[in-house]
CSV table of N, CA, C and O in Angstrom, one decimal:
chain,number,residue,atom,x,y,z
X,12,UNK,N,23.3,-13.8,12.7
X,12,UNK,CA,22.4,-12.7,13.1
X,12,UNK,C,21.4,-13.3,14.1
X,12,UNK,O,20.9,-14.3,14.0
X,13,UNK,N,21.2,-12.5,15.1
X,13,UNK,CA,20.2,-12.9,16.2
X,13,UNK,C,18.8,-12.8,15.7
X,13,UNK,O,18.5,-12.2,14.7
X,14,UNK,N,17.9,-13.5,16.4
X,14,UNK,CA,16.5,-13.4,16.1
X,14,UNK,C,16.0,-12.0,16.1
X,14,UNK,O,15.2,-11.6,15.2
X,15,UNK,N,16.4,-11.2,17.1
X,15,UNK,CA,15.9,-9.8,17.2
X,15,UNK,C,16.4,-9.0,16.0
X,15,UNK,O,15.7,-8.2,15.4
X,16,UNK,N,17.7,-9.3,15.6
X,16,UNK,CA,18.2,-8.6,14.4
X,16,UNK,C,17.4,-9.0,13.1
X,16,UNK,O,17.2,-8.2,12.3
X,17,UNK,N,17.1,-10.3,13.0
X,17,UNK,CA,16.3,-10.7,11.9
X,17,UNK,C,14.9,-10.1,11.9
X,17,UNK,O,14.4,-9.7,10.8
X,18,UNK,N,14.3,-10.0,13.0
X,18,UNK,CA,13.0,-9.3,13.1
X,18,UNK,C,13.1,-7.8,12.7
X,18,UNK,O,12.3,-7.3,11.9
X,19,UNK,N,14.1,-7.2,13.3
X,19,UNK,CA,14.3,-5.7,12.9
X,19,UNK,C,14.5,-5.6,11.4
X,19,UNK,O,14.0,-4.6,10.8
X,20,UNK,N,15.3,-6.5,10.8
X,20,UNK,CA,15.6,-6.4,9.4
X,20,UNK,C,14.3,-6.6,8.6
X,20,UNK,O,14.0,-5.9,7.6
X,21,UNK,N,13.5,-7.6,9.0
X,21,UNK,CA,12.2,-7.8,8.3
X,21,UNK,C,11.3,-6.7,8.4
X,21,UNK,O,10.6,-6.3,7.5
X,22,UNK,N,11.2,-6.1,9.6
X,22,UNK,CA,10.3,-4.9,9.8
X,22,UNK,C,10.8,-3.8,8.9
X,22,UNK,O,9.9,-3.1,8.3
X,23,UNK,N,12.1,-3.5,8.9
X,23,UNK,CA,12.6,-2.5,8.0
X,23,UNK,C,12.3,-2.7,6.6
X,23,UNK,O,11.9,-1.8,5.8
X,24,UNK,N,12.4,-4.0,6.1
X,24,UNK,CA,12.1,-4.3,4.7
X,24,UNK,C,10.7,-4.1,4.4
X,24,UNK,O,10.3,-3.5,3.4
X,25,UNK,N,9.8,-4.5,5.3
X,25,UNK,CA,8.3,-4.3,5.1
X,25,UNK,C,7.9,-2.9,5.1
X,25,UNK,O,7.1,-2.5,4.2
X,26,UNK,N,8.5,-2.0,5.9
X,26,UNK,CA,8.2,-0.6,5.9
X,26,UNK,C,8.7,0.0,4.6
X,26,UNK,O,8.0,0.9,4.1
X,27,UNK,N,9.9,-0.4,4.1
X,27,UNK,CA,10.4,0.1,2.9
X,27,UNK,C,9.5,-0.3,1.7
X,27,UNK,O,9.1,0.5,0.8
X,28,UNK,N,9.0,-1.6,1.7
X,28,UNK,CA,8.1,-2.1,0.6
X,28,UNK,C,6.8,-1.3,0.7
X,28,UNK,O,6.2,-1.0,-0.3
X,29,UNK,N,6.3,-1.1,1.9
X,29,UNK,CA,5.0,-0.4,2.0
X,29,UNK,C,5.1,1.0,1.5
X,29,UNK,O,4.2,1.5,0.9
X,30,UNK,N,6.2,1.7,1.9
X,30,UNK,CA,6.4,3.0,1.4
X,30,UNK,C,6.5,3.1,-0.1
X,30,UNK,O,5.9,3.9,-0.8
X,31,UNK,N,7.2,2.1,-0.7
X,31,UNK,CA,7.3,2.0,-2.2
X,31,UNK,C,5.9,1.8,-2.8
X,31,UNK,O,5.6,2.4,-3.8
X,32,UNK,N,5.1,1.0,-2.1
X,32,UNK,CA,3.8,0.7,-2.6
X,32,UNK,C,2.9,2.0,-2.6
X,32,UNK,O,2.3,2.3,-3.6
X,33,UNK,N,3.0,2.7,-1.5
X,33,UNK,CA,2.2,4.0,-1.4
X,33,UNK,C,2.7,5.0,-2.4
X,33,UNK,O,1.9,5.7,-3.0
X,34,UNK,N,4.0,5.1,-2.7
X,34,UNK,CA,4.6,6.0,-3.7
X,34,UNK,C,4.1,5.6,-5.1
X,34,UNK,O,3.9,6.4,-5.9
X,35,UNK,N,4.1,4.3,-5.3
X,35,UNK,CA,3.6,3.8,-6.7
X,35,UNK,C,2.2,4.2,-6.9
X,35,UNK,O,1.8,4.6,-8.0
X,36,UNK,N,1.4,4.2,-5.9
X,36,UNK,CA,0.0,4.6,-6.0
X,36,UNK,C,-0.1,6.1,-6.2
X,36,UNK,O,-0.8,6.6,-7.2
X,37,UNK,N,0.6,6.9,-5.4
X,37,UNK,CA,0.5,8.4,-5.6
X,37,UNK,C,1.1,8.8,-6.9
X,37,UNK,O,0.6,9.8,-7.5
X,38,UNK,N,2.1,8.1,-7.4
X,38,UNK,CA,2.8,8.5,-8.6
X,38,UNK,C,2.2,7.8,-9.9
X,38,UNK,O,2.6,8.0,-11.0
X,39,UNK,N,1.2,7.0,-9.7
X,39,UNK,CA,0.5,6.3,-10.9
X,39,UNK,C,1.5,5.3,-11.5
X,39,UNK,O,1.4,5.1,-12.7
X,40,UNK,N,2.4,4.7,-10.8
X,40,UNK,CA,3.4,3.8,-11.3
X,40,UNK,C,2.8,2.3,-11.3
X,40,UNK,O,3.1,1.6,-10.3
X,41,UNK,N,2.1,2.0,-12.3
X,41,UNK,CA,1.5,0.6,-12.4
X,41,UNK,C,2.5,-0.5,-12.4
X,41,UNK,O,2.3,-1.5,-11.8
X,42,UNK,N,3.6,-0.3,-13.1
X,42,UNK,CA,4.6,-1.4,-13.1
X,42,UNK,C,5.1,-1.7,-11.7
X,42,UNK,O,5.2,-2.9,-11.3
X,43,UNK,N,5.5,-0.7,-10.9
X,43,UNK,CA,5.9,-1.0,-9.5
X,43,UNK,C,4.8,-1.6,-8.7
X,43,UNK,O,5.0,-2.5,-7.9
X,44,UNK,N,3.6,-1.0,-8.9
X,44,UNK,CA,2.4,-1.5,-8.1
X,44,UNK,C,2.2,-3.0,-8.4
X,44,UNK,O,2.1,-3.8,-7.4
X,45,UNK,N,2.3,-3.5,-9.6
X,45,UNK,CA,2.1,-4.9,-9.9
X,45,UNK,C,3.2,-5.7,-9.5
X,45,UNK,O,3.1,-6.9,-9.2
X,46,UNK,N,4.4,-5.2,-9.4
X,46,UNK,CA,5.6,-5.9,-8.9
X,46,UNK,C,5.4,-6.2,-7.4
X,46,UNK,O,5.8,-7.2,-7.0
X,47,UNK,N,4.8,-5.3,-6.7
X,47,UNK,CA,4.7,-5.4,-5.3
X,47,UNK,C,3.5,-6.2,-4.8
X,47,UNK,O,3.4,-6.7,-3.7
X,48,UNK,N,2.5,-6.2,-5.7
X,48,UNK,CA,1.2,-6.9,-5.3
X,48,UNK,C,1.0,-8.3,-5.9
X,48,UNK,O,1.4,-8.5,-7.0
X,49,UNK,N,0.4,-9.1,-5.2
X,49,UNK,CA,0.0,-10.4,-5.7
X,49,UNK,C,-1.2,-10.2,-6.7
X,49,UNK,O,-2.0,-9.3,-6.5
X,50,UNK,N,-1.2,-11.0,-7.7
X,50,UNK,CA,-2.3,-10.9,-8.7
X,50,UNK,C,-3.7,-11.1,-8.2
X,50,UNK,O,-4.7,-10.6,-8.7
X,51,UNK,N,-3.8,-11.8,-7.0
X,51,UNK,CA,-5.1,-12.1,-6.4
X,51,UNK,C,-5.4,-11.1,-5.3
X,51,UNK,O,-6.2,-11.4,-4.4
X,52,UNK,N,-4.7,-10.0,-5.3
X,52,UNK,CA,-4.9,-9.0,-4.2
X,52,UNK,C,-6.4,-8.8,-3.9
X,52,UNK,O,-7.2,-8.7,-4.8
X,53,UNK,N,-6.8,-8.7,-2.6
X,53,UNK,CA,-8.1,-8.4,-2.2
X,53,UNK,C,-8.1,-7.1,-1.4
X,53,UNK,O,-7.1,-6.7,-0.8
X,54,UNK,N,-9.3,-6.4,-1.5
X,54,UNK,CA,-9.3,-5.1,-0.8
X,54,UNK,C,-10.7,-4.7,-0.5
X,54,UNK,O,-11.7,-5.0,-1.2
X,55,UNK,N,-10.8,-4.0,0.7
X,55,UNK,CA,-12.0,-3.1,1.0
X,55,UNK,C,-11.5,-1.7,1.0
X,55,UNK,O,-10.5,-1.4,1.7
X,56,UNK,N,-12.1,-0.9,0.2
X,56,UNK,CA,-11.6,0.5,0.1
X,56,UNK,C,-12.9,1.4,-0.3
X,56,UNK,O,-13.8,0.9,-0.8
X,57,UNK,N,-12.8,2.7,0.0
X,57,UNK,CA,-13.9,3.6,-0.2
X,57,UNK,C,-14.5,3.5,-1.7
X,57,UNK,O,-15.7,3.5,-1.9
X,58,UNK,N,-13.6,3.4,-2.7
X,58,UNK,CA,-14.0,3.4,-4.1
X,58,UNK,C,-14.9,2.1,-4.4
X,58,UNK,O,-15.7,2.1,-5.3
X,59,UNK,N,-14.7,1.1,-3.6
X,59,UNK,CA,-15.5,-0.2,-3.9
X,59,UNK,C,-16.8,-0.2,-3.2
X,59,UNK,O,-17.6,-1.2,-3.3
X,60,UNK,N,-17.2,0.9,-2.5
X,60,UNK,CA,-18.5,1.0,-1.9
X,60,UNK,C,-18.9,-0.1,-1.0
X,60,UNK,O,-20.0,-0.6,-1.1
X,61,UNK,N,-18.0,-0.6,-0.1
X,61,UNK,CA,-18.3,-1.7,0.8
X,61,UNK,C,-18.2,-3.1,0.3
X,61,UNK,O,-18.5,-4.0,1.0
X,62,UNK,N,-17.8,-3.2,-1.0
X,62,UNK,CA,-17.6,-4.5,-1.6
X,62,UNK,C,-16.2,-5.0,-1.6
X,62,UNK,O,-15.3,-4.2,-1.7
X,63,UNK,N,-16.0,-6.3,-1.4
X,63,UNK,CA,-14.7,-6.9,-1.5
X,63,UNK,C,-14.2,-6.9,-3.0
X,63,UNK,O,-14.9,-7.5,-3.8
X,64,UNK,N,-13.1,-6.3,-3.3
X,64,UNK,CA,-12.5,-6.3,-4.6
X,64,UNK,C,-11.5,-7.3,-4.7
X,64,UNK,O,-10.6,-7.5,-3.8
X,65,UNK,N,-11.5,-8.1,-5.8
X,65,UNK,CA,-10.5,-9.2,-6.0
X,65,UNK,C,-9.7,-9.0,-7.3
X,65,UNK,O,-10.3,-8.7,-8.3
X,66,UNK,N,-8.4,-9.1,-7.2
X,66,UNK,CA,-7.6,-9.0,-8.4
X,66,UNK,C,-7.1,-7.5,-8.6
X,66,UNK,O,-7.4,-6.7,-7.8
X,67,UNK,N,-6.4,-7.3,-9.7
X,67,UNK,CA,-5.9,-6.0,-9.9
X,67,UNK,C,-6.7,-5.1,-10.9
X,67,UNK,O,-6.4,-3.9,-11.0
X,68,UNK,N,-7.6,-5.7,-11.6
X,68,UNK,CA,-8.3,-4.9,-12.7
X,68,UNK,C,-9.0,-3.7,-12.1
X,68,UNK,O,-9.0,-2.6,-12.7
X,69,UNK,N,-9.7,-3.8,-11.0
X,69,UNK,CA,-10.4,-2.7,-10.4
X,69,UNK,C,-9.4,-1.5,-10.1
X,69,UNK,O,-9.7,-0.3,-10.4
X,70,UNK,N,-8.2,-1.8,-9.6
X,70,UNK,CA,-7.2,-0.8,-9.3
X,70,UNK,C,-6.6,-0.2,-10.6
X,70,UNK,O,-6.3,1.0,-10.6
X,71,UNK,N,-6.4,-1.0,-11.7
X,71,UNK,CA,-5.8,-0.5,-12.9
X,71,UNK,C,-6.6,0.7,-13.5
X,71,UNK,O,-6.0,1.6,-14.0
X,72,UNK,N,-7.9,0.7,-13.3
X,72,UNK,CA,-8.8,1.8,-13.8
X,72,UNK,C,-8.2,3.1,-13.3
X,72,UNK,O,-8.1,4.1,-14.0
X,73,UNK,N,-7.9,3.2,-12.0
X,73,UNK,CA,-7.4,4.4,-11.4
X,73,UNK,C,-6.0,4.8,-11.9
X,73,UNK,O,-5.7,6.0,-12.0
X,74,UNK,N,-5.2,3.8,-12.1
X,74,UNK,CA,-3.8,4.0,-12.7
X,74,UNK,C,-3.9,4.5,-14.1
X,74,UNK,O,-3.0,5.3,-14.5
X,75,UNK,N,-4.9,4.1,-14.8
X,75,UNK,CA,-5.1,4.5,-16.2
X,75,UNK,C,-5.6,5.9,-16.4
X,75,UNK,O,-5.5,6.5,-17.5
X,76,UNK,N,-6.2,6.5,-15.3
X,76,UNK,CA,-6.6,7.9,-15.4
X,76,UNK,C,-5.4,8.8,-15.6
X,76,UNK,O,-4.3,8.5,-15.1
X,77,UNK,N,-5.6,9.9,-16.3
X,77,UNK,CA,-4.5,10.8,-16.5
X,77,UNK,C,-4.0,11.3,-15.1
X,77,UNK,O,-4.7,11.8,-14.3
X,78,UNK,N,-2.7,11.1,-14.9
X,78,UNK,CA,-2.0,11.5,-13.7
X,78,UNK,C,-1.6,13.0,-13.7
X,78,UNK,O,-1.2,13.5,-14.7
X,79,UNK,N,-1.8,13.6,-12.6
X,79,UNK,CA,-1.4,15.0,-12.4
X,79,UNK,C,0.1,15.2,-12.5
X,79,UNK,O,0.8,14.3,-11.9
X,80,UNK,N,0.6,16.2,-13.1
X,80,UNK,CA,2.1,16.4,-13.1
X,80,UNK,C,2.5,17.2,-11.9
X,80,UNK,O,3.7,17.4,-11.7
X,81,UNK,N,1.6,17.5,-11.0
X,81,UNK,CA,2.0,18.3,-9.8
X,81,UNK,C,2.8,17.4,-8.9
X,81,UNK,O,2.6,16.2,-8.8
X,82,UNK,N,3.6,18.0,-8.1
X,82,UNK,CA,4.4,17.2,-7.1
X,82,UNK,C,3.5,16.6,-6.0
X,82,UNK,O,2.4,17.1,-5.8
X,83,UNK,N,4.0,15.5,-5.4
X,83,UNK,CA,3.2,14.9,-4.4
X,83,UNK,C,4.2,14.3,-3.3
X,83,UNK,O,5.4,14.2,-3.6
X,84,UNK,N,3.7,14.1,-2.1
X,84,UNK,CA,4.5,13.5,-1.1
X,84,UNK,C,3.6,12.6,-0.3
X,84,UNK,O,2.5,12.9,0.0
X,85,UNK,N,4.2,11.4,0.0
X,85,UNK,CA,3.4,10.4,0.8
X,85,UNK,C,4.2,10.1,2.1
X,85,UNK,O,5.4,9.9,2.1
X,86,UNK,N,3.4,10.2,3.2
X,86,UNK,CA,4.0,10.0,4.5
X,86,UNK,C,3.2,8.9,5.3
X,86,UNK,O,2.0,9.0,5.4
X,87,UNK,N,3.9,7.9,5.8
X,87,UNK,CA,3.3,7.0,6.7
X,87,UNK,C,3.4,7.5,8.2
X,87,UNK,O,4.5,7.7,8.7
X,88,UNK,N,2.2,7.7,8.8
X,88,UNK,CA,2.2,8.2,10.2
X,88,UNK,C,2.0,6.9,11.1
X,88,UNK,O,1.1,6.1,10.9
X,89,UNK,N,2.8,6.9,12.1
X,89,UNK,CA,2.8,5.8,13.2
X,89,UNK,C,2.7,4.4,12.6
X,89,UNK,O,1.8,3.6,12.9
X,90,UNK,N,3.6,4.0,11.6
X,90,UNK,CA,3.5,2.7,11.1
X,90,UNK,C,3.8,1.6,12.1
X,90,UNK,O,4.7,1.8,13.0
X,91,UNK,N,3.0,0.6,12.1
X,91,UNK,CA,3.3,-0.6,13.0
X,91,UNK,C,3.3,-1.8,12.1
X,91,UNK,O,2.6,-2.0,11.1
X,92,UNK,N,4.2,-2.7,12.4
X,92,UNK,CA,4.4,-4.0,11.7
X,92,UNK,C,4.1,-5.1,12.7
X,92,UNK,O,4.8,-5.2,13.8
X,93,UNK,N,3.2,-6.0,12.4
X,93,UNK,CA,3.0,-7.2,13.2
X,93,UNK,C,3.3,-8.4,12.4
X,93,UNK,O,2.7,-8.7,11.3
X,94,UNK,N,4.4,-9.1,12.8
X,94,UNK,CA,4.8,-10.4,12.1
X,94,UNK,C,3.9,-11.5,12.6
X,94,UNK,O,3.8,-11.7,13.8
X,95,UNK,N,3.4,-12.3,11.7
X,95,UNK,CA,2.6,-13.5,12.0
X,95,UNK,C,3.3,-14.7,11.5
X,95,UNK,O,3.0,-15.2,10.4
X,96,UNK,N,4.3,-15.1,12.2
X,96,UNK,CA,5.2,-16.2,11.7
X,96,UNK,C,6.2,-15.6,10.8
X,96,UNK,O,6.5,-14.4,10.8
X,97,UNK,N,6.8,-16.5,9.9
X,97,UNK,CA,7.9,-16.1,9.0
X,97,UNK,C,7.4,-15.6,7.7
X,97,UNK,O,8.2,-15.0,6.9
X,98,UNK,N,6.1,-15.8,7.4
X,98,UNK,CA,5.7,-15.6,6.0
X,98,UNK,C,4.5,-14.6,5.9
X,98,UNK,O,4.0,-14.3,4.8
X,99,UNK,N,4.0,-14.0,7.0
X,99,UNK,CA,2.9,-13.1,6.9
X,99,UNK,C,3.1,-11.9,7.9
X,99,UNK,O,3.6,-12.1,9.0
X,100,UNK,N,2.7,-10.8,7.4
X,100,UNK,CA,2.9,-9.6,8.2
X,100,UNK,C,1.7,-8.6,7.9
X,100,UNK,O,1.1,-8.6,6.8
X,101,UNK,N,1.3,-7.9,9.0
X,101,UNK,CA,0.3,-6.8,8.9
X,101,UNK,C,1.0,-5.5,9.1
X,101,UNK,O,1.7,-5.3,10.1
X,102,UNK,N,0.8,-4.6,8.2
X,102,UNK,CA,1.4,-3.2,8.3
X,102,UNK,C,0.2,-2.3,8.5
X,102,UNK,O,-0.7,-2.3,7.6
X,103,UNK,N,0.1,-1.5,9.6
X,103,UNK,CA,-0.9,-0.5,9.7
X,103,UNK,C,-0.3,0.9,9.8
X,103,UNK,O,0.9,1.0,10.3
X,104,UNK,N,-1.0,1.9,9.3
X,104,UNK,CA,-0.5,3.3,9.4
X,104,UNK,C,-1.6,4.2,9.0
X,104,UNK,O,-2.7,3.8,8.5
X,105,UNK,N,-1.4,5.5,9.2
X,105,UNK,CA,-2.2,6.5,8.5
X,105,UNK,C,-1.4,7.0,7.4
X,105,UNK,O,-0.2,7.3,7.6
X,106,UNK,N,-2.0,7.1,6.2
X,106,UNK,CA,-1.3,7.6,5.0
X,106,UNK,C,-1.7,9.0,4.8
X,106,UNK,O,-2.9,9.3,4.6
X,107,UNK,N,-0.7,9.9,4.8
X,107,UNK,CA,-1.0,11.3,4.4
X,107,UNK,C,-0.4,11.5,3.0
X,107,UNK,O,0.8,11.2,2.8
X,108,UNK,N,-1.2,12.0,2.1
X,108,UNK,CA,-0.7,12.4,0.7
X,108,UNK,C,-0.9,13.8,0.5
X,108,UNK,O,-2.0,14.4,0.6
X,109,UNK,N,0.2,14.5,0.2
X,109,UNK,CA,0.2,16.0,-0.1
X,109,UNK,C,0.3,16.2,-1.6
X,109,UNK,O,1.2,15.5,-2.2
X,110,UNK,N,-0.5,17.0,-2.1
X,110,UNK,CA,-0.5,17.4,-3.6
X,110,UNK,C,-0.9,18.8,-3.7
X,110,UNK,O,-1.5,19.4,-2.8
X,111,UNK,N,-0.7,19.3,-4.9
X,111,UNK,CA,-1.3,20.6,-5.3
X,111,UNK,C,-2.7,20.3,-6.0
X,111,UNK,O,-2.7,19.5,-6.9
X,112,UNK,N,-3.7,20.9,-5.5
X,112,UNK,CA,-5.0,20.8,-6.2
X,112,UNK,C,-5.5,22.2,-6.5
X,112,UNK,O,-5.6,23.1,-5.7
X,113,UNK,N,-5.6,22.4,-7.8
X,113,UNK,CA,-5.9,23.8,-8.3
X,113,UNK,C,-4.9,24.8,-7.8
X,113,UNK,O,-5.3,25.9,-7.5
X,114,UNK,N,-3.7,24.4,-7.8
X,114,UNK,CA,-2.6,25.4,-7.4
X,114,UNK,C,-2.4,25.5,-5.9
X,114,UNK,O,-1.5,26.3,-5.4
X,115,UNK,N,-3.3,24.9,-5.1
X,115,UNK,CA,-3.2,25.1,-3.6
X,115,UNK,C,-2.8,23.7,-3.0
X,115,UNK,O,-3.3,22.7,-3.4
X,116,UNK,N,-2.0,23.8,-1.9
X,116,UNK,CA,-1.6,22.5,-1.2
X,116,UNK,C,-2.9,21.8,-0.6
X,116,UNK,O,-3.7,22.5,-0.1
X,117,UNK,N,-2.9,20.5,-0.7
X,117,UNK,CA,-4.0,19.8,-0.2
X,117,UNK,C,-3.5,18.5,0.4
X,117,UNK,O,-2.6,17.9,-0.2
X,118,UNK,N,-4.0,18.0,1.5
X,118,UNK,CA,-3.6,16.8,2.1
X,118,UNK,C,-4.8,15.8,2.3
X,118,UNK,O,-5.8,16.2,2.8
X,119,UNK,N,-4.6,14.6,1.8
X,119,UNK,CA,-5.7,13.6,2.1
X,119,UNK,C,-5.1,12.6,3.1
X,119,UNK,O,-3.9,12.4,3.3
X,120,UNK,N,-6.1,12.0,3.8
X,120,UNK,CA,-5.7,11.1,4.9
X,120,UNK,C,-6.5,9.8,4.8
X,120,UNK,O,-7.7,9.8,4.6
X,121,UNK,N,-5.8,8.7,4.9
X,121,UNK,CA,-6.4,7.3,4.9
X,121,UNK,C,-5.8,6.5,6.0
X,121,UNK,O,-4.6,6.5,6.3
X,122,UNK,N,-6.7,5.8,6.7
X,122,UNK,CA,-6.3,4.8,7.7
X,122,UNK,C,-6.2,3.4,7.0
X,122,UNK,O,-7.1,3.0,6.3
X,123,UNK,N,-5.0,2.8,7.1
X,123,UNK,CA,-4.8,1.6,6.3
X,123,UNK,C,-4.3,0.4,7.1
X,123,UNK,O,-3.5,0.6,8.0
X,124,UNK,N,-4.7,-0.8,6.7
X,124,UNK,CA,-4.2,-2.0,7.1
X,124,UNK,C,-3.8,-2.8,5.9
X,124,UNK,O,-4.7,-3.0,5.0
X,125,UNK,N,-2.6,-3.2,5.8
X,125,UNK,CA,-2.1,-3.9,4.6
X,125,UNK,C,-1.4,-5.2,5.0
X,125,UNK,O,-0.6,-5.3,6.0
X,126,UNK,N,-1.8,-6.3,4.4
X,126,UNK,CA,-1.3,-7.6,4.7
X,126,UNK,C,-0.3,-8.0,3.6
X,126,UNK,O,-0.6,-7.9,2.4
X,127,UNK,N,0.9,-8.5,4.0
X,127,UNK,CA,2.0,-8.9,3.2
X,127,UNK,C,2.2,-10.4,3.4
X,127,UNK,O,2.1,-10.9,4.5
X,128,UNK,N,2.6,-11.1,2.3
X,128,UNK,CA,2.9,-12.6,2.4
X,128,UNK,C,4.2,-12.8,1.8
X,128,UNK,O,4.5,-12.3,0.7
X,129,UNK,N,5.1,-13.6,2.4
X,129,UNK,CA,6.4,-13.9,1.9
X,129,UNK,C,6.3,-15.3,1.2
X,129,UNK,O,6.1,-16.3,1.9
X,130,UNK,N,6.5,-15.3,-0.1
X,130,UNK,CA,6.4,-16.5,-0.8
X,130,UNK,C,7.8,-16.8,-1.4
X,130,UNK,O,8.2,-16.1,-2.3
X,131,UNK,N,8.5,-17.7,-0.9
X,131,UNK,CA,9.8,-18.1,-1.4
X,131,UNK,C,10.8,-16.9,-1.4
X,131,UNK,O,11.5,-16.7,-2.3
X,132,UNK,N,10.8,-16.1,-0.3
X,132,UNK,CA,11.7,-15.1,-0.1
X,132,UNK,C,11.3,-13.7,-0.7
X,132,UNK,O,12.1,-12.8,-0.6
X,133,UNK,N,10.1,-13.6,-1.3
X,133,UNK,CA,9.7,-12.4,-1.8
X,133,UNK,C,8.4,-12.0,-1.2
X,133,UNK,O,7.4,-12.7,-1.2
X,134,UNK,N,8.4,-10.8,-0.6
X,134,UNK,CA,7.1,-10.2,0.0
X,134,UNK,C,6.2,-9.7,-1.1
X,134,UNK,O,6.6,-8.9,-1.9
X,135,UNK,N,4.9,-10.1,-1.0
X,135,UNK,CA,3.9,-9.6,-1.9
X,135,UNK,C,2.7,-9.0,-1.1
X,135,UNK,O,2.4,-9.6,0.0
X,136,UNK,N,2.2,-7.9,-1.5
X,136,UNK,CA,1.0,-7.3,-0.9
X,136,UNK,C,-0.2,-8.1,-1.3
X,136,UNK,O,-0.5,-8.3,-2.5
X,137,UNK,N,-1.0,-8.7,-0.3
X,137,UNK,CA,-2.0,-9.6,-0.7
X,137,UNK,C,-3.4,-9.1,-0.3
X,137,UNK,O,-4.4,-9.6,-0.8
X,138,UNK,N,-3.5,-8.2,0.6
X,138,UNK,CA,-4.8,-7.7,1.0
X,138,UNK,C,-4.7,-6.3,1.7
X,138,UNK,O,-3.7,-6.1,2.4
X,139,UNK,N,-5.7,-5.5,1.6
X,139,UNK,CA,-5.7,-4.2,2.3
X,139,UNK,C,-7.1,-3.8,2.6
X,139,UNK,O,-8.1,-4.1,1.9
X,140,UNK,N,-7.2,-3.0,3.7
X,140,UNK,CA,-8.4,-2.3,4.1
X,140,UNK,C,-8.0,-0.8,4.3
X,140,UNK,O,-7.1,-0.5,5.0
X,141,UNK,N,-8.7,0.0,3.5
X,141,UNK,CA,-8.4,1.5,3.6
X,141,UNK,C,-9.6,2.2,3.9
X,141,UNK,O,-10.7,2.1,3.2
X,142,UNK,N,-9.6,3.1,4.9
X,142,UNK,CA,-10.7,3.9,5.2
X,142,UNK,C,-10.4,5.4,5.0
X,142,UNK,O,-9.3,5.8,5.5
X,143,UNK,N,-11.2,6.1,4.4
X,143,UNK,CA,-11.1,7.5,4.2
X,143,UNK,C,-11.6,8.2,5.5
X,143,UNK,O,-12.7,7.8,6.0
X,144,UNK,N,-10.8,9.1,6.0
X,144,UNK,CA,-11.3,9.8,7.3
X,144,UNK,C,-10.8,11.2,7.3
X,144,UNK,O,-9.9,11.6,8.0
X,145,UNK,N,-11.3,12.0,6.4
X,145,UNK,CA,-10.9,13.4,6.3
X,145,UNK,C,-9.9,13.7,5.3
X,145,UNK,O,-9.3,13.0,4.7
């Protein structure tokens, strides 16, 4: 396989993993989320009020809340993958999540930067920065 084919394959794998991660969040699937994330995950996100969150406990609180049975859809808009060597990648996108809220369709939007690390052939999500913007 050529270097370009390897890069394309890695980019495709990372976009698939990132989509799975976003779907696990929208669907409240803690098992999939922990499978995809490193236990030392760090994050800056609106819920943390400007503080760096470390580990998975902060995130588990939101997964433990009662999940809505309404349908949802997650779309990555303009995803970009930047490979930083063989073992680190940055995925950026705008995440749109569509749901029913009080019976009416609603869409939330987040600007996201997610860092992935490949440890012995397995990609793990290790850090993210998520900004709410409408």
